[in-house]
mmCIF file with all atom_site columns, C-alpha atoms and ligand atoms in Angstrom:
data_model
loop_
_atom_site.group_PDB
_atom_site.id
_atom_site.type_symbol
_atom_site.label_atom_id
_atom_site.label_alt_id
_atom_site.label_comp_id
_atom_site.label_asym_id
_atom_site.label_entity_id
_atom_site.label_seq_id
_atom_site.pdbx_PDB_ins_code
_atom_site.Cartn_x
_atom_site.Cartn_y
_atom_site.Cartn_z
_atom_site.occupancy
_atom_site.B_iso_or_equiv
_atom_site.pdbx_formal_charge
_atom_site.auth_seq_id
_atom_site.auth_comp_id
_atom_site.auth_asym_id
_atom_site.auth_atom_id
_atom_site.pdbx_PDB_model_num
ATOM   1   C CA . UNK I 1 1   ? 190.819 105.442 159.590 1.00 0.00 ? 1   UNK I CA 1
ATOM   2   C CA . UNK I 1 2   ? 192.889 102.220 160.949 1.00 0.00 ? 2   UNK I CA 1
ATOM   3   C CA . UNK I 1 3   ? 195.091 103.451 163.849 1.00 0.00 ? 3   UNK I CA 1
ATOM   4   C CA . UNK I 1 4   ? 197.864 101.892 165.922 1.00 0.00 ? 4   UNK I CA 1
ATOM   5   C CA . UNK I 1 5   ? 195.261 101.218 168.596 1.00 0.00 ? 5   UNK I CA 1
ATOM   6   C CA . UNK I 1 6   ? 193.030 99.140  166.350 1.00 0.00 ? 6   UNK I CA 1
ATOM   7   C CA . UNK I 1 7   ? 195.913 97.212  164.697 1.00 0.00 ? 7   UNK I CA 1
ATOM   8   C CA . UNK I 1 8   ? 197.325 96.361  168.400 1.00 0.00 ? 8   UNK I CA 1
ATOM   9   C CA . UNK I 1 9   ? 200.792 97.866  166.953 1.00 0.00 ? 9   UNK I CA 1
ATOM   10  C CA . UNK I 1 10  ? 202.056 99.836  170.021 1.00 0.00 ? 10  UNK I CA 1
ATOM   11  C CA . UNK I 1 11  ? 205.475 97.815  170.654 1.00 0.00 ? 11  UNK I CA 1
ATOM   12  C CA . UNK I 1 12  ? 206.382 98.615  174.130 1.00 0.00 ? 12  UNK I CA 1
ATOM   13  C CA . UNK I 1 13  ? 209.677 100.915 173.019 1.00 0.00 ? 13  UNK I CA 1
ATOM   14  C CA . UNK I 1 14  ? 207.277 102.655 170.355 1.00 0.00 ? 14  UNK I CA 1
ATOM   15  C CA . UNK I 1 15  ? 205.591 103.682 173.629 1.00 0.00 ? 15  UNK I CA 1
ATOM   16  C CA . UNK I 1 16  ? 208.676 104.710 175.543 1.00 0.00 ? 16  UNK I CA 1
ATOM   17  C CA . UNK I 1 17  ? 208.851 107.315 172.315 1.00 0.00 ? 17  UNK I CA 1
ATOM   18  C CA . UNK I 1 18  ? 205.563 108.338 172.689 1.00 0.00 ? 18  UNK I CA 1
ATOM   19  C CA . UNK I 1 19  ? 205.857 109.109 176.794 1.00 0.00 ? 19  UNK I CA 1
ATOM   20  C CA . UNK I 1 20  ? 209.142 110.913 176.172 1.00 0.00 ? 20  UNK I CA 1
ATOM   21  C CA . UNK I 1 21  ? 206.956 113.451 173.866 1.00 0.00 ? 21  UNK I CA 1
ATOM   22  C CA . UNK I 1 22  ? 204.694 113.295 175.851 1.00 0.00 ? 22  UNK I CA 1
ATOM   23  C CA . UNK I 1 23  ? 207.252 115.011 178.663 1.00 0.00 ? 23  UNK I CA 1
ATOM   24  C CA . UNK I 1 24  ? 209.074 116.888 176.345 1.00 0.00 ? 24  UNK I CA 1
ATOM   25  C CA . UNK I 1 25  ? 205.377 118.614 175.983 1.00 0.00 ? 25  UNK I CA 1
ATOM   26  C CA . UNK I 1 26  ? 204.976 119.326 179.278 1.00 0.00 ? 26  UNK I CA 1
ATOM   27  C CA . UNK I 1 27  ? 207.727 121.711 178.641 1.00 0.00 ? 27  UNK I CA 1
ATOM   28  C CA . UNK I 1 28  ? 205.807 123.642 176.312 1.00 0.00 ? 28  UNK I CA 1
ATOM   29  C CA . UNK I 1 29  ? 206.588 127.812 175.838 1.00 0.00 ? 29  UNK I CA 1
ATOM   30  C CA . UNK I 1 30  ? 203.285 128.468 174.637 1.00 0.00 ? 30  UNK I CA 1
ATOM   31  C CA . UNK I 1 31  ? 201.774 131.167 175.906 1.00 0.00 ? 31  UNK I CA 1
ATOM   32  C CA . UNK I 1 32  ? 199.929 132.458 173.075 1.00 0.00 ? 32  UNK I CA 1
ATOM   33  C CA . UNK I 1 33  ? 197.796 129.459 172.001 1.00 0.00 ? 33  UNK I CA 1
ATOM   34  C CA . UNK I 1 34  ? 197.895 127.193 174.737 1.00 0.00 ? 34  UNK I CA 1
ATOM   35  C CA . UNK I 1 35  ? 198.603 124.622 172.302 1.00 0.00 ? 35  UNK I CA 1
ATOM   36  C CA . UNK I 1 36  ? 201.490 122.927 173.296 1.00 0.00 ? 36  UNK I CA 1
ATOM   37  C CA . UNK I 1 37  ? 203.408 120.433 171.438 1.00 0.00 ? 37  UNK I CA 1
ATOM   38  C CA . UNK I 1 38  ? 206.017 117.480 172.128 1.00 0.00 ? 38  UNK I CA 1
ATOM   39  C CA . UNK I 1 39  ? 208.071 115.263 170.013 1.00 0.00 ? 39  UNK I CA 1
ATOM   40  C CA . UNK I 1 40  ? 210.716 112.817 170.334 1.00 0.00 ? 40  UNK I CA 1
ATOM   41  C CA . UNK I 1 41  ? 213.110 112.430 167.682 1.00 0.00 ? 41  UNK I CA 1
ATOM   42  C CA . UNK I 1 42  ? 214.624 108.475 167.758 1.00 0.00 ? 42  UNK I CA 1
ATOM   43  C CA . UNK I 1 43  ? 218.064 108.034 165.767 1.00 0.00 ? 43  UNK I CA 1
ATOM   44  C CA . UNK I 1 44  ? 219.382 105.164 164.548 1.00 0.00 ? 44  UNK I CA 1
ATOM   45  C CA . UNK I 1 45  ? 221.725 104.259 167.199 1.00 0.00 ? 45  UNK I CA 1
ATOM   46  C CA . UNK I 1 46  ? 218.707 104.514 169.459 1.00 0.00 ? 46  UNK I CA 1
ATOM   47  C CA . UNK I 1 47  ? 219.395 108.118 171.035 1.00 0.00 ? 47  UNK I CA 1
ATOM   48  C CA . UNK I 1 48  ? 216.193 109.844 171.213 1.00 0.00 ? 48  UNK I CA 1
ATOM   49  C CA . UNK I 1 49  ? 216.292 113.947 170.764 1.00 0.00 ? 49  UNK I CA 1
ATOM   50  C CA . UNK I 1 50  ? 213.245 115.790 171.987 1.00 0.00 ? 50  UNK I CA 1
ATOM   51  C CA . UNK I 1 51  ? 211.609 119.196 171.369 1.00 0.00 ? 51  UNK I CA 1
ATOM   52  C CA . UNK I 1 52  ? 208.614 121.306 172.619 1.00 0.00 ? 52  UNK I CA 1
ATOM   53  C CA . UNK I 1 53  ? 206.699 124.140 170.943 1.00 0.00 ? 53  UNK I CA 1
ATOM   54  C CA . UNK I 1 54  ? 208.251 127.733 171.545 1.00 0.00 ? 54  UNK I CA 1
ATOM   55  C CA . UNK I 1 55  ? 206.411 130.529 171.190 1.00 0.00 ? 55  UNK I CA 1
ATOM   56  C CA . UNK I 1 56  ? 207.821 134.141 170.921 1.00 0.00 ? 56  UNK I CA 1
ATOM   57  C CA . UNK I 1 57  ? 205.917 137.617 171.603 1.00 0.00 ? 57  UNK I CA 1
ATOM   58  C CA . UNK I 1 58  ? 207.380 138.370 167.842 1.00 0.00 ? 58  UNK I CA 1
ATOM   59  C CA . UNK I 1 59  ? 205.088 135.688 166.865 1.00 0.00 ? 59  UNK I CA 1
ATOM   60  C CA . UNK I 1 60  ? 207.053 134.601 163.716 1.00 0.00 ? 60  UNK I CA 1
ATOM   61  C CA . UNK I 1 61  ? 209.681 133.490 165.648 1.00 0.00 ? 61  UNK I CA 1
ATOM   62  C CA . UNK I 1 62  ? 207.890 130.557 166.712 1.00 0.00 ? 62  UNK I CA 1
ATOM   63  C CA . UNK I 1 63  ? 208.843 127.244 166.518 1.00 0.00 ? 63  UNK I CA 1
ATOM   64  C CA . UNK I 1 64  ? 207.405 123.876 166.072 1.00 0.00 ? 64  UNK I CA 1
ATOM   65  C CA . UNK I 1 65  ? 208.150 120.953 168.574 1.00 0.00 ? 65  UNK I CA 1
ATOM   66  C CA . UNK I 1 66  ? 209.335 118.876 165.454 1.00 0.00 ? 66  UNK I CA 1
ATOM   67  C CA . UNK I 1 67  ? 211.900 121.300 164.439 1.00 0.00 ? 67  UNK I CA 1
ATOM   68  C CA . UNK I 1 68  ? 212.935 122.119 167.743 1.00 0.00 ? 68  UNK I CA 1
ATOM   69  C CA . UNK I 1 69  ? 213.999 117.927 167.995 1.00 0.00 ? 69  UNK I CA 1
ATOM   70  C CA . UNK I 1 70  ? 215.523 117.866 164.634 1.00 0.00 ? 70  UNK I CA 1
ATOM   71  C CA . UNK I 1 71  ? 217.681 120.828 165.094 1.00 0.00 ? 71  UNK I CA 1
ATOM   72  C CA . UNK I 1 72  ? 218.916 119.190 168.598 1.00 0.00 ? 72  UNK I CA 1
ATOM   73  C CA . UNK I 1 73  ? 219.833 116.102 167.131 1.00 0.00 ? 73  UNK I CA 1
ATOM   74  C CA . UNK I 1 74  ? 221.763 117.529 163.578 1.00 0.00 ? 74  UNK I CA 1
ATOM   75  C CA . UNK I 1 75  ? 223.415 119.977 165.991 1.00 0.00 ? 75  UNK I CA 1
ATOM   76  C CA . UNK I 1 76  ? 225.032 116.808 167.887 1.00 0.00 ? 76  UNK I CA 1
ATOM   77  C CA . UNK I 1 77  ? 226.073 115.651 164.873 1.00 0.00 ? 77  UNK I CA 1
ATOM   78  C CA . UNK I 1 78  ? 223.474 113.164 164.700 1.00 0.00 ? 78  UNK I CA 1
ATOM   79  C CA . UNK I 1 79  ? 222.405 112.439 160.952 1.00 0.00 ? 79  UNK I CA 1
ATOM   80  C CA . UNK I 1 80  ? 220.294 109.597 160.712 1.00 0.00 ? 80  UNK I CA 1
ATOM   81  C CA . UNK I 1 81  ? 217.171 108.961 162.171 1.00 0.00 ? 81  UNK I CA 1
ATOM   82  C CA . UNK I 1 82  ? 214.352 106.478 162.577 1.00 0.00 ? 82  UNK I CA 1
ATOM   83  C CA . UNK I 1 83  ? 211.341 107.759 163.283 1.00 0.00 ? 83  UNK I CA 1
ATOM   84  C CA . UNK I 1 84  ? 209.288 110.712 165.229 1.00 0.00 ? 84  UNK I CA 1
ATOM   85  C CA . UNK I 1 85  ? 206.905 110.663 167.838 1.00 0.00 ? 85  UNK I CA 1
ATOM   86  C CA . UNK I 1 86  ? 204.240 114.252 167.706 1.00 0.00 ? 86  UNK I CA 1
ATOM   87  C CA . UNK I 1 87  ? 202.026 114.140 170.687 1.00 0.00 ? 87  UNK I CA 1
ATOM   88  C CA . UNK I 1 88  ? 198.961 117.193 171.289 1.00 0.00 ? 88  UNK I CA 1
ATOM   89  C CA . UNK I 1 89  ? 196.264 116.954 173.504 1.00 0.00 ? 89  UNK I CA 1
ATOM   90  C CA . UNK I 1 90  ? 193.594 117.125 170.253 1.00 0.00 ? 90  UNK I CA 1
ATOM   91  C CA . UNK I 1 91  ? 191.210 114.491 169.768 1.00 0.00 ? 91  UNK I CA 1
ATOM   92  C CA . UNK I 1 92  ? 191.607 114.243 166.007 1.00 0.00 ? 92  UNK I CA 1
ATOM   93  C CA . UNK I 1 93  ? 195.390 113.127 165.840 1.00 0.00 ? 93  UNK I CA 1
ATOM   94  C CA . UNK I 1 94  ? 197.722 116.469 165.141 1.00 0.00 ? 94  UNK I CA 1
ATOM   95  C CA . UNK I 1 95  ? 199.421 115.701 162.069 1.00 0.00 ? 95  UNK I CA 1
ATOM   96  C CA . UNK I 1 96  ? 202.993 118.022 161.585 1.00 0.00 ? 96  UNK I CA 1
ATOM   97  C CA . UNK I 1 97  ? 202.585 121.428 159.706 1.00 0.00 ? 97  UNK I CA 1
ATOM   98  C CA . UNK I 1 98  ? 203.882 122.179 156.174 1.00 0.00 ? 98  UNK I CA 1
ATOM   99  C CA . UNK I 1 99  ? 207.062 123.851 157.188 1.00 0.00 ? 99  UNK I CA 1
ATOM   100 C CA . UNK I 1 100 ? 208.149 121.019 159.467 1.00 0.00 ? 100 UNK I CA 1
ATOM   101 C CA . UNK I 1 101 ? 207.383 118.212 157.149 1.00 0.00 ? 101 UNK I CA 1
ATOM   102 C CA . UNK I 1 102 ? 209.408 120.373 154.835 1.00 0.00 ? 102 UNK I CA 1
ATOM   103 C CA . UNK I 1 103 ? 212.190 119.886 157.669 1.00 0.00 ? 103 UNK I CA 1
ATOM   104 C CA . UNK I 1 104 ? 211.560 116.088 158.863 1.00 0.00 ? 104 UNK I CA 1
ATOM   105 C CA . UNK I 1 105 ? 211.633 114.961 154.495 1.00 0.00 ? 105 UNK I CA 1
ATOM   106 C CA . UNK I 1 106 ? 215.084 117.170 154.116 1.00 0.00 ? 106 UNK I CA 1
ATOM   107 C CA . UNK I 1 107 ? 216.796 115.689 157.491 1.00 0.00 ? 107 UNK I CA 1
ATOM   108 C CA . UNK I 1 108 ? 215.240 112.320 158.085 1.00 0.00 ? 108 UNK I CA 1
ATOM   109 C CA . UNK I 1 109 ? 213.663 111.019 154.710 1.00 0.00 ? 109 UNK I CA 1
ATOM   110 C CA . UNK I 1 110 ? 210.885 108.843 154.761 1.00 0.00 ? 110 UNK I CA 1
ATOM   111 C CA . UNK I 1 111 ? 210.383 108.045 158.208 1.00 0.00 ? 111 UNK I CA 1
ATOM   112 C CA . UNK I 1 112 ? 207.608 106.903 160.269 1.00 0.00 ? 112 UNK I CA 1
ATOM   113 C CA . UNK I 1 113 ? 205.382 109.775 161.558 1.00 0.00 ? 113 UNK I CA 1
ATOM   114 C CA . UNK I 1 114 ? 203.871 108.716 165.219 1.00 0.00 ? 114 UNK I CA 1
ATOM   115 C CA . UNK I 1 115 ? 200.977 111.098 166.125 1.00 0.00 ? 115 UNK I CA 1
ATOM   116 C CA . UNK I 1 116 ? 199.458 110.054 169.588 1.00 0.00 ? 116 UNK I CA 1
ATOM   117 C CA . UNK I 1 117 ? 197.482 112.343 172.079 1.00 0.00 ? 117 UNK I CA 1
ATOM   118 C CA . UNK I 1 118 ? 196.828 111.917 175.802 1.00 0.00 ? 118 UNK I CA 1
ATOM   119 C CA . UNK I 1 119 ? 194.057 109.655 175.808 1.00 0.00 ? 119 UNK I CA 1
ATOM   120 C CA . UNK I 1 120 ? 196.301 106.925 174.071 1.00 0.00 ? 120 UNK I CA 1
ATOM   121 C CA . UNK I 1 121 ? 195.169 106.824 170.478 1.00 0.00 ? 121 UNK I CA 1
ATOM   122 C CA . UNK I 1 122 ? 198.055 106.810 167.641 1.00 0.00 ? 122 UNK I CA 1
ATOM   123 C CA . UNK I 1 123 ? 198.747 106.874 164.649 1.00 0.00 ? 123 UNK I CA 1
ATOM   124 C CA . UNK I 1 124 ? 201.640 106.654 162.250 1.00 0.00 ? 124 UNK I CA 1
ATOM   125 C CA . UNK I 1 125 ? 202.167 108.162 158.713 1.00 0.00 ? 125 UNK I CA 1
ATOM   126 C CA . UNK I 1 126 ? 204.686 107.639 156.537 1.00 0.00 ? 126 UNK I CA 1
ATOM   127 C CA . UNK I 1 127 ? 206.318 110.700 155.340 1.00 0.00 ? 127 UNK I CA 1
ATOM   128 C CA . UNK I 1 128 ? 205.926 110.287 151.572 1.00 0.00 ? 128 UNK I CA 1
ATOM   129 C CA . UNK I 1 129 ? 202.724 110.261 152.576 1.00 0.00 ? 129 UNK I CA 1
ATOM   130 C CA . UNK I 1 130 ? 202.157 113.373 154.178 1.00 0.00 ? 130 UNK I CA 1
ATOM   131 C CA . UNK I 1 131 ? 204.685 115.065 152.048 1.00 0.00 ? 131 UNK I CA 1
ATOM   132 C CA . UNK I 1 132 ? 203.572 113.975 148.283 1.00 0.00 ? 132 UNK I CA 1
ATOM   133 C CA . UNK I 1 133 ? 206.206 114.804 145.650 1.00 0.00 ? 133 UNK I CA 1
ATOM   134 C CA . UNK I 1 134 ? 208.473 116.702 147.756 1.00 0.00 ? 134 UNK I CA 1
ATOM   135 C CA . UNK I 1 135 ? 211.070 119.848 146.939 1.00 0.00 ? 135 UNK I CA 1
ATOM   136 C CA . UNK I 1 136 ? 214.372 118.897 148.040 1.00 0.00 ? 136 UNK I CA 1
ATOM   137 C CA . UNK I 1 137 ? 218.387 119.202 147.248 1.00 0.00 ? 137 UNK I CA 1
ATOM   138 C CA . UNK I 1 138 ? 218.274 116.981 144.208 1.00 0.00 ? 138 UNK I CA 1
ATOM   139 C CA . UNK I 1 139 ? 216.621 119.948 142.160 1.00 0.00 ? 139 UNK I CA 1
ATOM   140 C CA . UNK I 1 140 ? 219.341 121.843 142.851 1.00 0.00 ? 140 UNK I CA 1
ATOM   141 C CA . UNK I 1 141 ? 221.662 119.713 141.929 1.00 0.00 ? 141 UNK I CA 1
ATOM   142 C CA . UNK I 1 142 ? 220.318 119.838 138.550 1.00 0.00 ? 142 UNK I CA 1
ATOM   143 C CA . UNK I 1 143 ? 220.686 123.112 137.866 1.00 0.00 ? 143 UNK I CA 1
ATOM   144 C CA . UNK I 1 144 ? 224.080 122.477 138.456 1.00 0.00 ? 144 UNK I CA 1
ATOM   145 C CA . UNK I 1 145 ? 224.703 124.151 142.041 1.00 0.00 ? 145 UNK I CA 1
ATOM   146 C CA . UNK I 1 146 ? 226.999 121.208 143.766 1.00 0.00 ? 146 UNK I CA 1
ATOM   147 C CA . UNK I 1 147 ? 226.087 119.500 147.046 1.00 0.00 ? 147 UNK I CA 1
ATOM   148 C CA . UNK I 1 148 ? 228.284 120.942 150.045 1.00 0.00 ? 148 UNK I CA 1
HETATM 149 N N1 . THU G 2 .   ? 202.983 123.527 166.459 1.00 0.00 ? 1   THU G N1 1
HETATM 150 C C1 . THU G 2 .   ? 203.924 122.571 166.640 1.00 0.00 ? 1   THU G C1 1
HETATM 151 O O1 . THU G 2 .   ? 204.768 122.656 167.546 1.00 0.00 ? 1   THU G O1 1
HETATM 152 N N2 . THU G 2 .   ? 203.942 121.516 165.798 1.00 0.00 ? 1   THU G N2 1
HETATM 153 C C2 . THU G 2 .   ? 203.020 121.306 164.817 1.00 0.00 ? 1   THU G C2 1
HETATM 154 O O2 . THU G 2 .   ? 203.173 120.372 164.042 1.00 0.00 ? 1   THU G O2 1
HETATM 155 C C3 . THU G 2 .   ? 201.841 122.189 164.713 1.00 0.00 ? 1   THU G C3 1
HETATM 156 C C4 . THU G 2 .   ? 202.006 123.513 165.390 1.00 0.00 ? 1   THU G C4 1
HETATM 157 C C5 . THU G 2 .   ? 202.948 124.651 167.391 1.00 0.00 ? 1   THU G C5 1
HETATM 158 C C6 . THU G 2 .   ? 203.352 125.982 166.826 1.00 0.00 ? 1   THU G C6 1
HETATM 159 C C7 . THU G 2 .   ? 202.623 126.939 167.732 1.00 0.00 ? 1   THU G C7 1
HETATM 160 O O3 . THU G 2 .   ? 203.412 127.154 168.890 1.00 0.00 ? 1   THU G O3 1
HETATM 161 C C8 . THU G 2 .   ? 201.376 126.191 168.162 1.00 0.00 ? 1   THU G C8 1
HETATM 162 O O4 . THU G 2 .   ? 201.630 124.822 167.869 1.00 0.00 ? 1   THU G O4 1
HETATM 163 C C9 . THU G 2 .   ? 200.120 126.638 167.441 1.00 0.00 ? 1   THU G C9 1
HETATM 164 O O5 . THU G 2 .   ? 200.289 126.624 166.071 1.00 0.00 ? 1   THU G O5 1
#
């Protein structure tokens, strides 16, 4: 595995991203697994949107600290994005779970992925790469159901 460390490719804003995950974590609601979760959402303009893990006691209601920074940013009309920082204190790099990269393909498109952890190692994904051949609106629109 070649990470951002090893490649010397953390550009001091791609840090900035990182730290503001990094705080948006310490915000965590998660009470049930103690795993707790930041990201940091960067749009084009340069805004950045962060989001922490939430946990409910009606577990499904749960949700991920990606979705919770993509949901901020489309609800402020925001609607294009560069990329996303994911920091967790694991030592293998926490890549996003299946329902969230469902989210982060729909709403940002093939955007860097930045996972990073507390002890400074990161690494960044491409989205097409961690969501091969992905579902999205164009197969509707082939059935004929029109874009709103
Ligand atoms: N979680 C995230 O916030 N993002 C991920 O990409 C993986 C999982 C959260 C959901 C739940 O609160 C906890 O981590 C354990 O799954």
């Amino acid at each position: 595995m070649s990470t951002d460390n090893q490649q010397n490719l953390i550009a001091g804003d791609l840090q900035k991203l990182i730290e503001e995950a990094t705080n948006a974590r310490n915000c965590a609601l998660a009470r049930y697994s103690n795993f707790c979760v930041g990201a940091a959402l960067e749009a084009e303009g340069g805004g950045v949107f962060t989001g922490c893990n939430i946990e409910s006691a009606a577990y499904e209601q749960t949700i991920c600290a990606e979705r919770v920074a993509i949901w901020k940013a489309l609800s402020e009309g925001e609607r294009r994005f560069k990329r996303l920082a994911v920091v967790v204190d694991t030592e293998r790099l926490t890549p996003p779970c299946g329902a969230c990269r469902q989210v982060i393909w729909e709403f940002c498109g093939d955007i860097p992925v930045v996972l990073a952890n507390l002890r400074g190692d990161t690494e960044t994904l491409q989205m097409r790469d961690l969501l091969p051949r992905p579902f999205d609106a164009n197969f509707l629109e082939e059935t004929g159901v029109e874009k709103k």
